[in-house]
mmCIF file of C-alpha atoms in Angstrom:
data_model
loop_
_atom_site.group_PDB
_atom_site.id
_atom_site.type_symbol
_atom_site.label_atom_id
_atom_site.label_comp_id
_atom_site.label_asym_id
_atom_site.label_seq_id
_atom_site.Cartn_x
_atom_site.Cartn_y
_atom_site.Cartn_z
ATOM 1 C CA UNK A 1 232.379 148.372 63.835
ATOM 2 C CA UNK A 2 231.958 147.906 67.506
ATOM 3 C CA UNK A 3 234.612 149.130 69.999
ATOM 4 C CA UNK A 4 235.146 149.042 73.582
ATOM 5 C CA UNK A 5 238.824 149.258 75.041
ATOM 6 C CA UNK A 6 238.570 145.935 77.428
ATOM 7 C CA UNK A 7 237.046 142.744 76.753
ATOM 8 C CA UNK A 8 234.197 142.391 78.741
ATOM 9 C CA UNK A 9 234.332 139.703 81.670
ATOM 10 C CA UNK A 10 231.556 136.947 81.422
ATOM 11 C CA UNK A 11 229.348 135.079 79.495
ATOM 12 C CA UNK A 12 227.576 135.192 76.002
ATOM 13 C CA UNK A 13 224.252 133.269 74.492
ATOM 14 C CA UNK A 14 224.114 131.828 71.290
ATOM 15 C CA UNK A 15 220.710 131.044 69.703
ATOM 16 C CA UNK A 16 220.145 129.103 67.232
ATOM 17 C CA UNK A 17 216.302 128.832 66.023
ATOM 18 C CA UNK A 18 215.309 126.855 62.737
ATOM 19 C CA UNK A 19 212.390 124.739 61.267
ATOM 20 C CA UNK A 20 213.604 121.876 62.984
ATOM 21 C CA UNK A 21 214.309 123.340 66.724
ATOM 22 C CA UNK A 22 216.328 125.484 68.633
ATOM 23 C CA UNK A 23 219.971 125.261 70.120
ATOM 24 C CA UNK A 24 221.200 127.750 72.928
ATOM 25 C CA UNK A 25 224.541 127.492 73.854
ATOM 26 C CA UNK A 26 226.092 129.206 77.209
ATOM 27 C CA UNK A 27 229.484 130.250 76.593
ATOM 28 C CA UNK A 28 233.008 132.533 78.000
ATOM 29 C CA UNK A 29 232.490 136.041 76.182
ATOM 30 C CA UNK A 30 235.904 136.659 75.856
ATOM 31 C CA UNK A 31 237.115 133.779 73.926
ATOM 32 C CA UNK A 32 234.023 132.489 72.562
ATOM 33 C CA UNK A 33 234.583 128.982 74.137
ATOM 34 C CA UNK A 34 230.868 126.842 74.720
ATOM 35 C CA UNK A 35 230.405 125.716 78.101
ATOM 36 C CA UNK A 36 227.379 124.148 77.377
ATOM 37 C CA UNK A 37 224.411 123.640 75.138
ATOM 38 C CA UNK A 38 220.855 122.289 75.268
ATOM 39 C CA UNK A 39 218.547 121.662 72.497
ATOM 40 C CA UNK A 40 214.491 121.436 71.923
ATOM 41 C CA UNK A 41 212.651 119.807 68.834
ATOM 42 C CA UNK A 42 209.947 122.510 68.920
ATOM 43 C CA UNK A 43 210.081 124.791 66.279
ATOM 44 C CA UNK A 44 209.232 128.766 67.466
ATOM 45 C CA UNK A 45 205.775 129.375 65.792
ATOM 46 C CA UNK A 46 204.685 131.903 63.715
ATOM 47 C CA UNK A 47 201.831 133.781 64.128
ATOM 48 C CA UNK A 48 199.753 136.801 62.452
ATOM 49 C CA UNK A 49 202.832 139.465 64.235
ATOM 50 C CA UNK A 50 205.448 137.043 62.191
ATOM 51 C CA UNK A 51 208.064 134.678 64.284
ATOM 52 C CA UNK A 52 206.433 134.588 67.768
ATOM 53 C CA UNK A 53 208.333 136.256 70.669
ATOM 54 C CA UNK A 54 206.483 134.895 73.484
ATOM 55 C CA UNK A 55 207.573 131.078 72.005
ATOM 56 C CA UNK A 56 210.775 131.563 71.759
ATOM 57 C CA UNK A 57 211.227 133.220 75.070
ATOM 58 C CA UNK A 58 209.045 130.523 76.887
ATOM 59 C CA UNK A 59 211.706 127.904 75.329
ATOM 60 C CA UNK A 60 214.984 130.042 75.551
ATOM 61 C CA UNK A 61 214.802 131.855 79.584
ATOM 62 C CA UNK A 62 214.123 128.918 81.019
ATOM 63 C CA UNK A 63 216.669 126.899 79.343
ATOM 64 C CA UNK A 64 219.357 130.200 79.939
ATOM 65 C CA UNK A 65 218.527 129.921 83.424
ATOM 66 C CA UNK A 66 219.283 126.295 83.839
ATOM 67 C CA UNK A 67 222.711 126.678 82.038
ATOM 68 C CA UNK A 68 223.867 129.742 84.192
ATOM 69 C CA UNK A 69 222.925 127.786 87.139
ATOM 70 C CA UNK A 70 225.500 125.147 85.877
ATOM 71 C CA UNK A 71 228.076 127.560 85.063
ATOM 72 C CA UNK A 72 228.178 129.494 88.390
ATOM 73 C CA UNK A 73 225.209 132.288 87.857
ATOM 74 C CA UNK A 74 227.903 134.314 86.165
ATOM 75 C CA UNK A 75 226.953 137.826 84.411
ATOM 76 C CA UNK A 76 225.799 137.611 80.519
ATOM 77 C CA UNK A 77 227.289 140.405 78.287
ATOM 78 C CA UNK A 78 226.091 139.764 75.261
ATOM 79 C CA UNK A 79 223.839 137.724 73.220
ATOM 80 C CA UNK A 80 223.085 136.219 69.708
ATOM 81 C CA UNK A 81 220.129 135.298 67.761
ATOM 82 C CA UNK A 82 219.967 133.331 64.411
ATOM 83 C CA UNK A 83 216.577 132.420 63.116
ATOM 84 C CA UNK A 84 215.157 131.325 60.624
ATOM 85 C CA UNK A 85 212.661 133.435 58.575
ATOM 86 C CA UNK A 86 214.224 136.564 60.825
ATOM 87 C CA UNK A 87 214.911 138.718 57.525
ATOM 88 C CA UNK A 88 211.228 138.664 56.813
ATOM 89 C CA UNK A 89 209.482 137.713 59.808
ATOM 90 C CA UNK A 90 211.150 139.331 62.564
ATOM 91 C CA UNK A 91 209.671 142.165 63.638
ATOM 92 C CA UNK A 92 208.002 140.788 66.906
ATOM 93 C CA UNK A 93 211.674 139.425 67.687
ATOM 94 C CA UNK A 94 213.451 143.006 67.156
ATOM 95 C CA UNK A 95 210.862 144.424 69.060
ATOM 96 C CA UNK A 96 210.466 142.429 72.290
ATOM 97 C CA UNK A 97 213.719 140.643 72.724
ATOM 98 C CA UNK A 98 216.076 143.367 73.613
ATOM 99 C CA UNK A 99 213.550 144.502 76.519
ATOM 100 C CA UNK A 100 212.899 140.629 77.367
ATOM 101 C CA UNK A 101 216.942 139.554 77.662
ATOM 102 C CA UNK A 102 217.671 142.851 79.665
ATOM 103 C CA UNK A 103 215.279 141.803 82.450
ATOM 104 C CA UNK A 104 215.850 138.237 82.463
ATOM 105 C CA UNK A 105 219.989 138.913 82.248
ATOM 106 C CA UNK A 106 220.649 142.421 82.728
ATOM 107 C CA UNK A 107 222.147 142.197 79.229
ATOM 108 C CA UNK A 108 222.089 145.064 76.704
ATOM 109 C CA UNK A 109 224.310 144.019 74.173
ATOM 110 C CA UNK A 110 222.094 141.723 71.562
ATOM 111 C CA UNK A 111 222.353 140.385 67.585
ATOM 112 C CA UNK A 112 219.487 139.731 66.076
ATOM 113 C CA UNK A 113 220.157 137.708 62.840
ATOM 114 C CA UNK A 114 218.401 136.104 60.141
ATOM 115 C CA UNK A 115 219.457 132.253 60.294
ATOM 116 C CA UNK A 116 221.946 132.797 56.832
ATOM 117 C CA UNK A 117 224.266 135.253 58.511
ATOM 118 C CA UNK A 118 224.892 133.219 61.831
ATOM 119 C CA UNK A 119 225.741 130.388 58.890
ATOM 120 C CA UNK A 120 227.913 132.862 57.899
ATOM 121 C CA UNK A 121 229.498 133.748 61.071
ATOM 122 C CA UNK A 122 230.369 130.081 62.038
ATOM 123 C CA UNK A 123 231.222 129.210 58.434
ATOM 124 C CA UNK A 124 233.493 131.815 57.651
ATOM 125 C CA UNK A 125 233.898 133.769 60.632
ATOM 126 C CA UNK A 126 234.444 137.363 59.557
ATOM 127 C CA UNK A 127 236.301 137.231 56.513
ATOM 128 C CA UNK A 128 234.986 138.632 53.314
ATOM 129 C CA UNK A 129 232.993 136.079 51.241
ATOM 130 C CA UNK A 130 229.793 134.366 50.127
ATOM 131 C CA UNK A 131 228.648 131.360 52.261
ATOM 132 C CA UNK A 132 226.069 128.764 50.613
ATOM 133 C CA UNK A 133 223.716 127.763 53.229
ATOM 134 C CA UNK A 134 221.564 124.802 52.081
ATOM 135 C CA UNK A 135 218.967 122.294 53.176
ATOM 136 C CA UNK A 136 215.521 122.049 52.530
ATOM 137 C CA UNK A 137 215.552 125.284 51.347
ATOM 138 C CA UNK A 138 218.712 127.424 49.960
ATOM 139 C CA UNK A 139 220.417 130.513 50.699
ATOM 140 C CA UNK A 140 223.481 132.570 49.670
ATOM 141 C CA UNK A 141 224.657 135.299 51.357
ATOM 142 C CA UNK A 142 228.099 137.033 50.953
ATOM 143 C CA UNK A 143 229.834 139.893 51.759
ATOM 144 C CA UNK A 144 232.736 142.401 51.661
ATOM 145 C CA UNK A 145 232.453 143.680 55.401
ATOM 146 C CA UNK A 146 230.889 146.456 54.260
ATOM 147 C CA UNK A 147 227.213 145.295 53.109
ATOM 148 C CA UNK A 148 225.931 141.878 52.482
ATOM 149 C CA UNK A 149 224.769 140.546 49.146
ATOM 150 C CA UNK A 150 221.901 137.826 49.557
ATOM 151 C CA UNK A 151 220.563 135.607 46.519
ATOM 152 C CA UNK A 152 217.703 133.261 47.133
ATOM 153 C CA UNK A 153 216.037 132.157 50.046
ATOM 154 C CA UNK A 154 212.647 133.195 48.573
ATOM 155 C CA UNK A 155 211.138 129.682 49.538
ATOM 156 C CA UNK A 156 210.018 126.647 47.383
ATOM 157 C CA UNK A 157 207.251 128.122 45.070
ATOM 158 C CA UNK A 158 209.489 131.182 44.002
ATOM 159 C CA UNK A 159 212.968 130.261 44.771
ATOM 160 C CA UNK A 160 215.411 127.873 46.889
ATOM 161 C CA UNK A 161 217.074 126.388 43.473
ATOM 162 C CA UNK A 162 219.265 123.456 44.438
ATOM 163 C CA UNK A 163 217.996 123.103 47.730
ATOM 164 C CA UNK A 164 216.485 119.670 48.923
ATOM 165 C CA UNK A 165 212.936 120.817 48.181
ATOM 166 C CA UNK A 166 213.856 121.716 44.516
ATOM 167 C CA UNK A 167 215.597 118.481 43.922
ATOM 168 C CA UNK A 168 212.856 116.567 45.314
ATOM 169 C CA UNK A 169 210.327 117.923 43.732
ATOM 170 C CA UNK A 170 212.514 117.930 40.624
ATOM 171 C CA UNK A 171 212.930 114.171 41.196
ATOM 172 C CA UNK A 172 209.077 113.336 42.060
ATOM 173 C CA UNK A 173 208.092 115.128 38.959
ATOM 174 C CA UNK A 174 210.499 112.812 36.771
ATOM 175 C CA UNK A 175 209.040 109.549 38.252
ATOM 176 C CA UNK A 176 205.250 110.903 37.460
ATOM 177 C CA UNK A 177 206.339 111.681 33.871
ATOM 178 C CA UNK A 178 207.882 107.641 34.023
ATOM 179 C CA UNK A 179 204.142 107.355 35.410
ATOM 180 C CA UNK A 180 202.276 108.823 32.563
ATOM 181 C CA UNK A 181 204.967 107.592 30.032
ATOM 182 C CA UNK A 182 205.943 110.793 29.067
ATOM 183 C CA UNK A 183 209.971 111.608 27.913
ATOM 184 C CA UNK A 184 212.175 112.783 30.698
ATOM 185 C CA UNK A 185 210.672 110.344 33.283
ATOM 186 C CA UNK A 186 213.070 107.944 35.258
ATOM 187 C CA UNK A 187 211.691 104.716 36.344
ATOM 188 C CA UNK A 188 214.125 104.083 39.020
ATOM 189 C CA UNK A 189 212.749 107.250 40.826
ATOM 190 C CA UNK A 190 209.203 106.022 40.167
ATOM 191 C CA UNK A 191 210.027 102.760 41.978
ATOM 192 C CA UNK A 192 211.441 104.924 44.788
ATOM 193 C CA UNK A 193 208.508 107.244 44.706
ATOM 194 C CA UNK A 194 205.772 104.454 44.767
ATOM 195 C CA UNK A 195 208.337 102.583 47.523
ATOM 196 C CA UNK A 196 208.115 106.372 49.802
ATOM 197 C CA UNK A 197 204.434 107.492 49.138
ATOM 198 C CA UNK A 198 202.324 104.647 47.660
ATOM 199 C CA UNK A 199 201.026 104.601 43.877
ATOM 200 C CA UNK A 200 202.202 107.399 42.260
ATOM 201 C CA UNK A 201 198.688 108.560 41.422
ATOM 202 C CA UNK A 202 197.833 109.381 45.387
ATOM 203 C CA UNK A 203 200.996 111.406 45.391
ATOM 204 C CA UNK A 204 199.006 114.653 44.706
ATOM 205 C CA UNK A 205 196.734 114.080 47.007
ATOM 206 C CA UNK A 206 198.944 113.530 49.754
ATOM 207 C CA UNK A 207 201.448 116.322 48.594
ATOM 208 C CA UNK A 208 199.258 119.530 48.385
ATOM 209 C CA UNK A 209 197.143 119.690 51.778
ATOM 210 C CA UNK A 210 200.782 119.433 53.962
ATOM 211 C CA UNK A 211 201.718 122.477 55.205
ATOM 212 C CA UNK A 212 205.201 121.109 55.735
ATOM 213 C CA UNK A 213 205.585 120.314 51.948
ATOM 214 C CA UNK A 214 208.701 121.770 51.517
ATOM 215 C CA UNK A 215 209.793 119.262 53.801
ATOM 216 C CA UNK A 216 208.184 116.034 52.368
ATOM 217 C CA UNK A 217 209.954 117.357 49.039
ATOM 218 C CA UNK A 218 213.269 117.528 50.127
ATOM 219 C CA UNK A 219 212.671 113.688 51.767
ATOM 220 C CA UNK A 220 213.067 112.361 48.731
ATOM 221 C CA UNK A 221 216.119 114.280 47.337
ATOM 222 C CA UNK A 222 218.270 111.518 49.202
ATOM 223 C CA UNK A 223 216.535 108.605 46.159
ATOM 224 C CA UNK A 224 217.486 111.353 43.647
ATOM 225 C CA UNK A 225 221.363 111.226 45.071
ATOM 226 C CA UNK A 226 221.082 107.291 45.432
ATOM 227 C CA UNK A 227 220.013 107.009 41.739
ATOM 228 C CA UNK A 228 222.642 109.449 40.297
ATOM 229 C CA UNK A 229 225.095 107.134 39.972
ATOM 230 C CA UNK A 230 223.360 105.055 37.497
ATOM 231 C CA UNK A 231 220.211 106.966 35.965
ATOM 232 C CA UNK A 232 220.843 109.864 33.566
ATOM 233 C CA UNK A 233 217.767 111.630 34.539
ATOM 234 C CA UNK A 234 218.837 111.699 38.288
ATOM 235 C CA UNK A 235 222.391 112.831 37.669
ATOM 236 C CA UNK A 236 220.710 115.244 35.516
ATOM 237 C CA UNK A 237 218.684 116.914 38.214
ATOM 238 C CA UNK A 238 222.151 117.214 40.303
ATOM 239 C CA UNK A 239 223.703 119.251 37.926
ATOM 240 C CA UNK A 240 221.171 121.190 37.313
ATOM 241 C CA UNK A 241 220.792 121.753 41.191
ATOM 242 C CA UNK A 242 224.832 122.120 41.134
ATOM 243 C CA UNK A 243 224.579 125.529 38.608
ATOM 244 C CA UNK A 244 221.698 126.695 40.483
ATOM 245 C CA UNK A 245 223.568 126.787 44.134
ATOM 246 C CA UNK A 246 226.540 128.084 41.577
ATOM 247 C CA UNK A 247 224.595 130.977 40.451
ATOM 248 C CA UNK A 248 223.285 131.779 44.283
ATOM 249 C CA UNK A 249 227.054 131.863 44.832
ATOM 250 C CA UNK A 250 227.993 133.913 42.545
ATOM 251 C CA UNK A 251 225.159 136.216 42.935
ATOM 252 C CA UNK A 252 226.650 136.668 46.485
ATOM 253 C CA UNK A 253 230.418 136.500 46.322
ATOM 254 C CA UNK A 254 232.241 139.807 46.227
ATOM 255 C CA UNK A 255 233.834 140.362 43.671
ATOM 256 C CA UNK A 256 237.777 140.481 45.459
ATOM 257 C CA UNK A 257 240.345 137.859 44.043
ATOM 258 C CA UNK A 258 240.951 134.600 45.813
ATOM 259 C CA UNK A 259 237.243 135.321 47.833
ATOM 260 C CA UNK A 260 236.418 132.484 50.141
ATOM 261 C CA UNK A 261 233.124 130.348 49.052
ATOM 262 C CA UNK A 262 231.833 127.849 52.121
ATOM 263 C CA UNK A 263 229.417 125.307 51.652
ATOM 264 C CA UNK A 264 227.098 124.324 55.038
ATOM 265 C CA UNK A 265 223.658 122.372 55.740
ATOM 266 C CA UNK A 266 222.567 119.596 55.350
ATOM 267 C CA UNK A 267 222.010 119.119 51.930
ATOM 268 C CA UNK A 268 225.788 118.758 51.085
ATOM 269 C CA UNK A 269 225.546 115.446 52.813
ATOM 270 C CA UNK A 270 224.315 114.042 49.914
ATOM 271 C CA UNK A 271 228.456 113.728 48.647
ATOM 272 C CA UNK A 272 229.811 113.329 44.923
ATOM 273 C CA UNK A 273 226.271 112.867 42.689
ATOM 274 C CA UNK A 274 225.412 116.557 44.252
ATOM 275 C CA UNK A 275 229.097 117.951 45.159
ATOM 276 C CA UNK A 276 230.739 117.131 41.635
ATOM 277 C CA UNK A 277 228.837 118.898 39.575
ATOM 278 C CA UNK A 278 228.447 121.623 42.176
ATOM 279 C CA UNK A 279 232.810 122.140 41.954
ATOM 280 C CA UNK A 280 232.604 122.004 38.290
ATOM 281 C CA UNK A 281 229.873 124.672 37.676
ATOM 282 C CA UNK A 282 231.728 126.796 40.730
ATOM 283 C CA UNK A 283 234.908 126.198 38.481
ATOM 284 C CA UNK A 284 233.341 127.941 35.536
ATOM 285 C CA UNK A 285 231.421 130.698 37.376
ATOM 286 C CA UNK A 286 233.945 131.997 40.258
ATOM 287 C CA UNK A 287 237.438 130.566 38.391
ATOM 288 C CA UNK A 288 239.155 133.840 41.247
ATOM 289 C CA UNK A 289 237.127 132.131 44.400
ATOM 290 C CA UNK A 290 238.794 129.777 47.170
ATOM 291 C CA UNK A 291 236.107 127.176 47.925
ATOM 292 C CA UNK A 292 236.898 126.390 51.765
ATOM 293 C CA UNK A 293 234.977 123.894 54.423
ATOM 294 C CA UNK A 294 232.759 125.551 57.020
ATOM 295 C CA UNK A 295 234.309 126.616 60.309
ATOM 296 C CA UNK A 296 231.345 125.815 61.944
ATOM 297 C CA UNK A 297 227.453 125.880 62.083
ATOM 298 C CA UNK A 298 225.068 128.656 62.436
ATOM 299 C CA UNK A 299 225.229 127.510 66.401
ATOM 300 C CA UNK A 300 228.765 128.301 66.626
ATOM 301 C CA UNK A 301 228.204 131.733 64.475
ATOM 302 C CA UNK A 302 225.926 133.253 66.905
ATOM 303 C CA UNK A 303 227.975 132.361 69.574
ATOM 304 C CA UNK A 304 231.022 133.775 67.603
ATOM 305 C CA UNK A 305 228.585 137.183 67.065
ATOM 306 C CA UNK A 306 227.724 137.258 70.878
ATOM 307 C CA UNK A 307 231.842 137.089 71.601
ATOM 308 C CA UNK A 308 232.437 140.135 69.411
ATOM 309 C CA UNK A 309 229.585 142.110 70.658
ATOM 310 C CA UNK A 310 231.218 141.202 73.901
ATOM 311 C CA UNK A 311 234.889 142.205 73.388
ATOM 312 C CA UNK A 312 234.423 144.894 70.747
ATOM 313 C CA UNK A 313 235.615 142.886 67.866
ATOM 314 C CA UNK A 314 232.645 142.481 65.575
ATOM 315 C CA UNK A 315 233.315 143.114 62.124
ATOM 316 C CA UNK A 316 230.411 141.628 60.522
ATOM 317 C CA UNK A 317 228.347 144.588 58.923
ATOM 318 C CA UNK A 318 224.911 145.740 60.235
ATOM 319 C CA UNK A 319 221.377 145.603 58.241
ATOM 320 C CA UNK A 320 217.958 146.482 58.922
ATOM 321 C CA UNK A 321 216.655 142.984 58.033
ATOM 322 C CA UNK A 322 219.375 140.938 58.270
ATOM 323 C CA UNK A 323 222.117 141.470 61.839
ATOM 324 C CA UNK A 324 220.274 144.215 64.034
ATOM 325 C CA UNK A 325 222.459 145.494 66.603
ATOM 326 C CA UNK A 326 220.930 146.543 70.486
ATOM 327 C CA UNK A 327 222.534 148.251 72.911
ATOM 328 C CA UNK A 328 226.332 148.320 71.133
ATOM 329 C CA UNK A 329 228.831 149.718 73.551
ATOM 330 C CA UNK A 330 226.782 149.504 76.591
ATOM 331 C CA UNK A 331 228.193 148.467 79.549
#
């Protein structure tokens, strides 16, 4: 646990970087409040040394700069990064970004997270419990605020059950079988399918060669949701996905009585056909567990981090892969 004896005077920097952009938000260290934000559509690449440094610092100075200018050139304390892939693919981040941020700001104090505990951090804040983070692809991650328990995440050829990939691809491979003929096909999702991608027998051949595929799967778990409601074999792939996020839950939670379970991403915009079956298979697994809306997004959690590295409040426990602290106590 961090501690300093005064809140420091200031500002912080929240980063948000995921598959479909990055959000940087400017705001007062010592009560967290956002001044500003911008946003770009460019994803930070990834190259051979894993999530690339030089990217995301050609996107994120520049855009720092700008909002400081705005808010008066005022010091930065502390800072906060959330990105995705970070647990696995980070290394080039750990090891350039502390250097890089205390030359551009003179700032020591920096959290470097993978993109599920920043989730975390604006869903839940830092209170014990497991926070379901899904979209395209699907993470839990929980904890007791002394270690963090993660389940899933592994991506959409070895993991990510639930998540808008699996329920696509769940759903596409239901309207082939209604294709070939074969039992357990839906015709309603073939329809959609052929309505999406053209005759179902190109679908192969414009599936495999994307190297966004996880995306193009997860576009079509919205005409799995829309045929829920009246096709068995839809609302059948929703509760499937529904014990699958369950068990990621669960996997995560710790196991304290009353333990808070959030829900955030995009995914869980899909309402009732994905969200019913999701309670009732939550119901059965964590019956002790308090299922609460997020706080906030993973924006809002590393700007939360970035406040408590600030005023010496951070809770939140450290990890080698997963929240990296730099410079912690440092003037």
């Amino acid at each position: 646990m961090v501690s300093v004896n005064e809140p420091a005077p200031g500002l912080v920097v929240g980063v948000d970087s995921g598959g479909s952009g990055l959000r940087v938000a400017l705001a007062e260290a010592a009560s967290g409040t956002v001044l500003e934000t911008v946003s770009s559509r460019e994803p930070v690449r990834t190259g051979p040394g894993g999530i690339s440094a030089g990217h995301f610092l050609e996107q994120v100075l520049p855009a720092v700069a700008a909002l400081r200018e705005r808010a008066g050139a005022r010091p930065v304390v502390a800072a906060a990064v959330g990105a995705a892939g970070a647990a696995t693919l980070g290394d080039e981040l750990r090891a350039e970004l502390p250097r890089a941020f205390e030359e551009a700001w003179g700032v020591r104090r920096l959290a470097l997270a993978a993109d599920a505990v920043t989730a975390y951090a604006g869903a839940l804040g830092q209170r014990p419990g497991a926070v379901v983070a899904g979209g395209t692809g699907l993470i839990a991650l929980g904890t007791d605020l002394t270690a963090w328990r993660r389940a899933d995440g592994w991506g959409h050829l070895l993991g990510d059950c639930g998540s808008g990939a699996w329920i696509g691809r769940a759903g596409l491979e239901a309207a082939m079988r209604a294709h070939d003929g074969r039992r357990g096909g839906s015709t309603p999702l073939l329809t959609r399918a052929e309505k999406l991608f053209g005759p179902a027998a190109g679908l192969p051949g414009l599936l495999y060669p994307r190297t966004d595929r996880p995306a193009v799967l997860a576009s079509f778990a919205p005409e799995v949701g829309r045929c829920a409601a009246t096709d068995p074999v839809a609302a059948g792939i929703l509760a499937r996905a529904g014990v699958h996020i369950a068990e990621a839950a669960e996997a995560a939670c710790p196991a304290e009585p009353g333990a808070l379970v959030a829900l955030t991403g995009g995914l869980f915009k899909m309402g009732e056909p994905l969200l019913a079956p999701l309670r009732s298979a939550l119901g059965e697994l964590l019956p002790g567990a308090r299922t609460v809306e997020a706080a906030g997004d993973p924006l809002a959690g590393a700007v939360a981090l970035a406040s408590a590295l600030a005023t010496g409040s951070l809770r939140l426990p450290e990890d080698p892969s997963l929240l990296r602290l730099f410079g912690v106590g440092a003037a």
